[in-house]
CSV table of C-alpha atoms in Angstrom, one decimal:
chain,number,residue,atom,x,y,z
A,18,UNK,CA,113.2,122.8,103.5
A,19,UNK,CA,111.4,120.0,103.2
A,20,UNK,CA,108.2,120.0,100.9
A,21,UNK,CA,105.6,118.2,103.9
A,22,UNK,CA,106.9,118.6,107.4
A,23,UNK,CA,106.1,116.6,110.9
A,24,UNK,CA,107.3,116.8,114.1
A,25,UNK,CA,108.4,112.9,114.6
A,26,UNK,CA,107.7,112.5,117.8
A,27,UNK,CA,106.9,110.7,119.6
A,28,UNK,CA,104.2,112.4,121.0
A,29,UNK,CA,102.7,111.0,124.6
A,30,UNK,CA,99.7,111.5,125.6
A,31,UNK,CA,97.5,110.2,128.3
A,32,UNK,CA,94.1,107.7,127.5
A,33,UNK,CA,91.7,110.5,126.7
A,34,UNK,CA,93.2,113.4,126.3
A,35,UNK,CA,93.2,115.3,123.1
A,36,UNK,CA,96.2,114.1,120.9
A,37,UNK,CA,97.2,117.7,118.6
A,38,UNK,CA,98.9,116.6,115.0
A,39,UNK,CA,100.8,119.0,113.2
A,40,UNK,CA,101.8,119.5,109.3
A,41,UNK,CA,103.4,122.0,107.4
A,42,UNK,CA,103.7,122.3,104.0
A,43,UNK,CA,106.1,124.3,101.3
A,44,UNK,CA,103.9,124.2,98.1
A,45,UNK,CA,101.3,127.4,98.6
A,46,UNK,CA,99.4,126.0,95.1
A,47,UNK,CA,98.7,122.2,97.2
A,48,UNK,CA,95.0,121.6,96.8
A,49,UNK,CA,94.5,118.4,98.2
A,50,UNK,CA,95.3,117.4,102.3
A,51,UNK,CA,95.5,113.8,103.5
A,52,UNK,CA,96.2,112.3,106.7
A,53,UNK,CA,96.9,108.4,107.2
A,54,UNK,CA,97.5,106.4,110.2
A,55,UNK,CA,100.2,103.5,109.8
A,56,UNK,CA,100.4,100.8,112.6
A,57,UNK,CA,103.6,98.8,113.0
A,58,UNK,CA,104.6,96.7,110.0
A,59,UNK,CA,100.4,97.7,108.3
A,60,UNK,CA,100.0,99.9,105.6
A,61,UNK,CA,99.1,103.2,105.3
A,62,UNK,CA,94.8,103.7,106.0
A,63,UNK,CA,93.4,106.9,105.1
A,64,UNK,CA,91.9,108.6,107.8
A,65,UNK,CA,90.9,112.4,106.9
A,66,UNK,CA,90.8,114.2,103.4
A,67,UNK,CA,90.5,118.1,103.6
A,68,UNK,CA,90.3,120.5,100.6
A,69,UNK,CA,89.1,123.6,101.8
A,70,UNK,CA,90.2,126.0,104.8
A,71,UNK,CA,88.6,125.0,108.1
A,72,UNK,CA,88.0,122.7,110.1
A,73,UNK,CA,86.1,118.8,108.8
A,74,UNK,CA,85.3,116.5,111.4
A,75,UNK,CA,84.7,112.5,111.5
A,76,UNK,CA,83.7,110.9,114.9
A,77,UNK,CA,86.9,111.5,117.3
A,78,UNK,CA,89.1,113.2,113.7
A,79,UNK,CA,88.9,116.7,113.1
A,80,UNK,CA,91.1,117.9,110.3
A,81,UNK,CA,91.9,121.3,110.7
A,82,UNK,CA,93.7,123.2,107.5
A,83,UNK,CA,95.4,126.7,106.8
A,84,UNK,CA,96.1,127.5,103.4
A,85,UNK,CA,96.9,130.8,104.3
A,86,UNK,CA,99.9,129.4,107.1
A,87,UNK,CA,100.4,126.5,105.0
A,88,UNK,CA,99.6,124.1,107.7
A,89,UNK,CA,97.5,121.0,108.7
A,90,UNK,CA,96.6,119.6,111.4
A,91,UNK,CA,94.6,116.1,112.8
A,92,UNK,CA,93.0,116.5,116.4
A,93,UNK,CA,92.2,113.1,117.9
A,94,UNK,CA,89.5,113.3,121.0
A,95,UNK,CA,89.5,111.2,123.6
A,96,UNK,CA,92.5,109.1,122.7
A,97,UNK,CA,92.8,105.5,122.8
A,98,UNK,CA,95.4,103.2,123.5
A,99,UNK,CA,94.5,102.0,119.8
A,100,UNK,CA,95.3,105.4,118.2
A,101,UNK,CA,98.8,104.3,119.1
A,102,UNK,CA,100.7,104.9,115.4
A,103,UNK,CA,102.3,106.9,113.0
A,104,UNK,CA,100.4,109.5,111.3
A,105,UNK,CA,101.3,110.8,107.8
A,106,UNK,CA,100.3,113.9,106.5
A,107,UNK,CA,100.1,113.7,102.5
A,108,UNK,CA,99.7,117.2,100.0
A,109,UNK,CA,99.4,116.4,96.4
A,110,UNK,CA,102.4,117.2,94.4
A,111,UNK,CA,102.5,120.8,92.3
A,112,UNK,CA,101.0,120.1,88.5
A,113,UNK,CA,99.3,116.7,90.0
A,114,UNK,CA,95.7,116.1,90.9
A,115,UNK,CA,96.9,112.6,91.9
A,116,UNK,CA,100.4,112.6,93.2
A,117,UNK,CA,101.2,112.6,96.7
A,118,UNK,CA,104.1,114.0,98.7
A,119,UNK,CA,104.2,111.9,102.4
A,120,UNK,CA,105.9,113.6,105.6
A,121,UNK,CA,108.0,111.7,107.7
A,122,UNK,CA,105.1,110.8,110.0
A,123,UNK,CA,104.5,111.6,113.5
A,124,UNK,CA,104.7,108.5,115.9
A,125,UNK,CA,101.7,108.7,119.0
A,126,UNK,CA,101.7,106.6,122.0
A,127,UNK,CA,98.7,106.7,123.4
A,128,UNK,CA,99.2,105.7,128.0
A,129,UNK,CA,96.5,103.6,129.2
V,20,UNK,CA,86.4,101.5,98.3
V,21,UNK,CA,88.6,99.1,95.8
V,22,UNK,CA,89.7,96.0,97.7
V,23,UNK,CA,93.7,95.7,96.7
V,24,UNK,CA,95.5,92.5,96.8
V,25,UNK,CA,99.1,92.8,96.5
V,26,UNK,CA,101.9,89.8,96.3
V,27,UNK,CA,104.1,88.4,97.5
V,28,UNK,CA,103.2,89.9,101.3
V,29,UNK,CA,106.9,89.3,102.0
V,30,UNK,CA,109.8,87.8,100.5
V,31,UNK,CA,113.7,86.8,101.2
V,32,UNK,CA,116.1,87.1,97.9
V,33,UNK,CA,119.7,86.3,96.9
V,34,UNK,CA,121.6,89.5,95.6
V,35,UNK,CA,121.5,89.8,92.0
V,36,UNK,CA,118.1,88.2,91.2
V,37,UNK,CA,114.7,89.7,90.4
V,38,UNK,CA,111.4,90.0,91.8
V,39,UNK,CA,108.3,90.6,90.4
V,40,UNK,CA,105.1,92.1,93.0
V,41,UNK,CA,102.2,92.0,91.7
V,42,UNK,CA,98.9,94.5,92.6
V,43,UNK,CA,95.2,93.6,91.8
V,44,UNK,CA,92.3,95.4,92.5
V,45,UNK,CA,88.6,94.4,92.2
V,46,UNK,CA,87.2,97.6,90.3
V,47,UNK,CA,88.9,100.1,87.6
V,48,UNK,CA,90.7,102.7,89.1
V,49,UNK,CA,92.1,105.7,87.5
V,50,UNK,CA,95.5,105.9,88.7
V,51,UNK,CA,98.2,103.2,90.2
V,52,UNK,CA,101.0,103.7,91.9
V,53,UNK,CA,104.4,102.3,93.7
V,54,UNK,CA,105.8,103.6,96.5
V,55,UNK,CA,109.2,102.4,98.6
V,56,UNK,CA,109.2,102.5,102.2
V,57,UNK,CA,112.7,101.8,103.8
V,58,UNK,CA,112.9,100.8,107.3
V,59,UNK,CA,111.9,104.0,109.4
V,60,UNK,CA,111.3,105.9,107.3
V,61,UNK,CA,108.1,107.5,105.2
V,62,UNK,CA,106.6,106.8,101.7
V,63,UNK,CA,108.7,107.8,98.6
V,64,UNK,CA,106.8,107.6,95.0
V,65,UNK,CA,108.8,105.3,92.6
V,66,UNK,CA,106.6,106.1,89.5
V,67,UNK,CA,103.1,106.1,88.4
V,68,UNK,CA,102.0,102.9,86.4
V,69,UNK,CA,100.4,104.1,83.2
V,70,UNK,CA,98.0,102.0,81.6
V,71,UNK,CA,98.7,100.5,78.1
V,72,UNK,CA,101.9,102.9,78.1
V,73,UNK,CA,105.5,103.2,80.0
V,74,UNK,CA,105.2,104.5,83.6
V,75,UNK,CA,106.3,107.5,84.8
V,76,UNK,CA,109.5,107.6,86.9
V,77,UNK,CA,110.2,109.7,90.0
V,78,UNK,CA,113.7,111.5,90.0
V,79,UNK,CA,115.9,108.8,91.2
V,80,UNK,CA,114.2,106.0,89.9
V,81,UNK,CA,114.9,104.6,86.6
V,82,UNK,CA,113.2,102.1,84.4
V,83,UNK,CA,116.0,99.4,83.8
V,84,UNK,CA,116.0,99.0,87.9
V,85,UNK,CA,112.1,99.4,88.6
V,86,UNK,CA,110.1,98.1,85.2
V,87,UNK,CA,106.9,98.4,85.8
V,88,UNK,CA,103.2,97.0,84.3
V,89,UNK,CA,100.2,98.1,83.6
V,90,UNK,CA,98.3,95.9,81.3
V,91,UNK,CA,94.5,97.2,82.3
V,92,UNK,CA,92.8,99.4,84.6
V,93,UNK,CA,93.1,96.5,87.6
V,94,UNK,CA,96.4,95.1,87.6
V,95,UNK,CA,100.3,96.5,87.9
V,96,UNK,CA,103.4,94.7,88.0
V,97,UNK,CA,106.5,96.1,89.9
V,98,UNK,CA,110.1,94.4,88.6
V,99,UNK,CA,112.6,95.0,91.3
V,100,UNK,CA,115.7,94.1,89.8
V,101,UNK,CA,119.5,93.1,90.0
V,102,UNK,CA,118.9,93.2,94.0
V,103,UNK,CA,121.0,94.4,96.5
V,104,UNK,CA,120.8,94.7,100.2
V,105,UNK,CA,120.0,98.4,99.7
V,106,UNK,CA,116.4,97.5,98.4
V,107,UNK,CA,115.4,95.6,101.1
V,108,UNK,CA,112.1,97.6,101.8
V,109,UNK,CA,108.4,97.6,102.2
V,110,UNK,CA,107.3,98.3,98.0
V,111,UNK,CA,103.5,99.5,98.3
V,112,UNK,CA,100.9,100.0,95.6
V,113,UNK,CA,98.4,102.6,95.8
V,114,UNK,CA,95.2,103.3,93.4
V,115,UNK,CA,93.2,106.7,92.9
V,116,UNK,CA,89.1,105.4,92.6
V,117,UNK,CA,87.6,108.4,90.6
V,118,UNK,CA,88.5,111.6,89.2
V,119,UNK,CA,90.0,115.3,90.7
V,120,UNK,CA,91.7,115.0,93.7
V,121,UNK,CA,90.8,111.6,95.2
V,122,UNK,CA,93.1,110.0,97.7
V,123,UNK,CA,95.4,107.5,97.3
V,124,UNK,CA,94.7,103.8,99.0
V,125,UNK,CA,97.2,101.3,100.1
V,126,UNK,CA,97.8,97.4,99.1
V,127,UNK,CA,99.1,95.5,102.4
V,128,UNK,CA,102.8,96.0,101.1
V,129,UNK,CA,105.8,93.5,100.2
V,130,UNK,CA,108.2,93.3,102.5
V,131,UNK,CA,111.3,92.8,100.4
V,132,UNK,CA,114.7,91.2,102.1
V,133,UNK,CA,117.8,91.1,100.4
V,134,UNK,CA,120.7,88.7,101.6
């Protein structure tokens, strides 16, 4: 089992419609939730940070986490054809406060 | 939040050689890392650069092949070396701003080509 897992995708959805992000992750000690966005040939931005269990939102982001489940997830409202990119969900690594463990990233395609 | 310059953006190499990328950033940081990112695929944490002391190695990663530098709180040097088409990759630097669990934010990348 992997230690951060994504659906790759890609995931389709229509110009603004609510794009659903999922992330599971093995270590039940993780403390620390990222998700980045990563356009073609950029590098990774951050977009969310979530530490505690609920939901956090930022404009059109809402990070959603489960300790209990293990799992994170980014909702994106009304989609744009910008949001088109590959979003990594990042845990911090057991015994780290700064280490990072990436998923493979989930790839959205946002139709106009 | 820190502005990170990282060089060379890209570069083409002979097998066999070395190259030397180089991150800066405009404010002291805590932490600094290197990541490898192979063609498709996601992040993978070479080590964490260590300042005024030898960096910490992921499993799989060794010294002799990844040397890294970390002179001060603003600057970290990444060796790739004895080159083969295998490590022809995007090599990324990261920095932690702060203390506890900050996140991690991204130079632009090198783009590493090996012919």
């Amino acid at each position: 089992q992997k230690e951060v897992e994504q659906n790759s995708g890609p995931l389709s959805v229509p110009e603004g419609a609510i794009a659903s992000l999922n992330c599971t992750y093995s270590d039940r000690v993780s403390q620390s939730f990222f998700w980045y966005r990563q356009y073609s040939g950029k590098s990774p931005e951050l977009i969310m940070s979530i530490y505690s269990n609920g939901d956090k939102e930022d404009g059109r982001f809402t990070a959603q986490l489960n300790k209990a489940s293990q799992y994170v997830s980014l909702l994106i409202r009304d989609s744009q054809p910008s949001d088109s990119a590959t979003y990594l969900c990042a845990v911090n690594m057991r015994g780290s406060s700064y280490k990072l463990i990436f998923g493979s990233g989930t790839r959205l395609l946002v139709r106009p | 939040s820190a502005v990170i310059s990282q060089k060379p953006s890209r570069d083409i190499c002979q097998r066999g050689t070395s190259l030397t990328i180089q991150c800066q950033v405009d404010s002291q940081v805590t932490m600094m890392f290197w990541y490898r990112q192979q063609p498709g695929q996601s992040l993978t944490l070479i080590a964490t650069a260590n300042q005024g002391s030898e960096a910490t190695y992921e499993s799989g990663f060794v010294i002799d092949k990844f040397p890294i530098s970390r002179p001060n709180l603003t600057f970290s040097t990444l060796t790739v070396s004895n080159m083969s088409p295998e490590d022809s990759s995007i090599y990324l630097c990261s920095v932690v701003e702060g203390m506890g669990h900050q996140p991690q934010h991204f130079g632009d990348g090198t783009r590493l080509s090996i012919l």
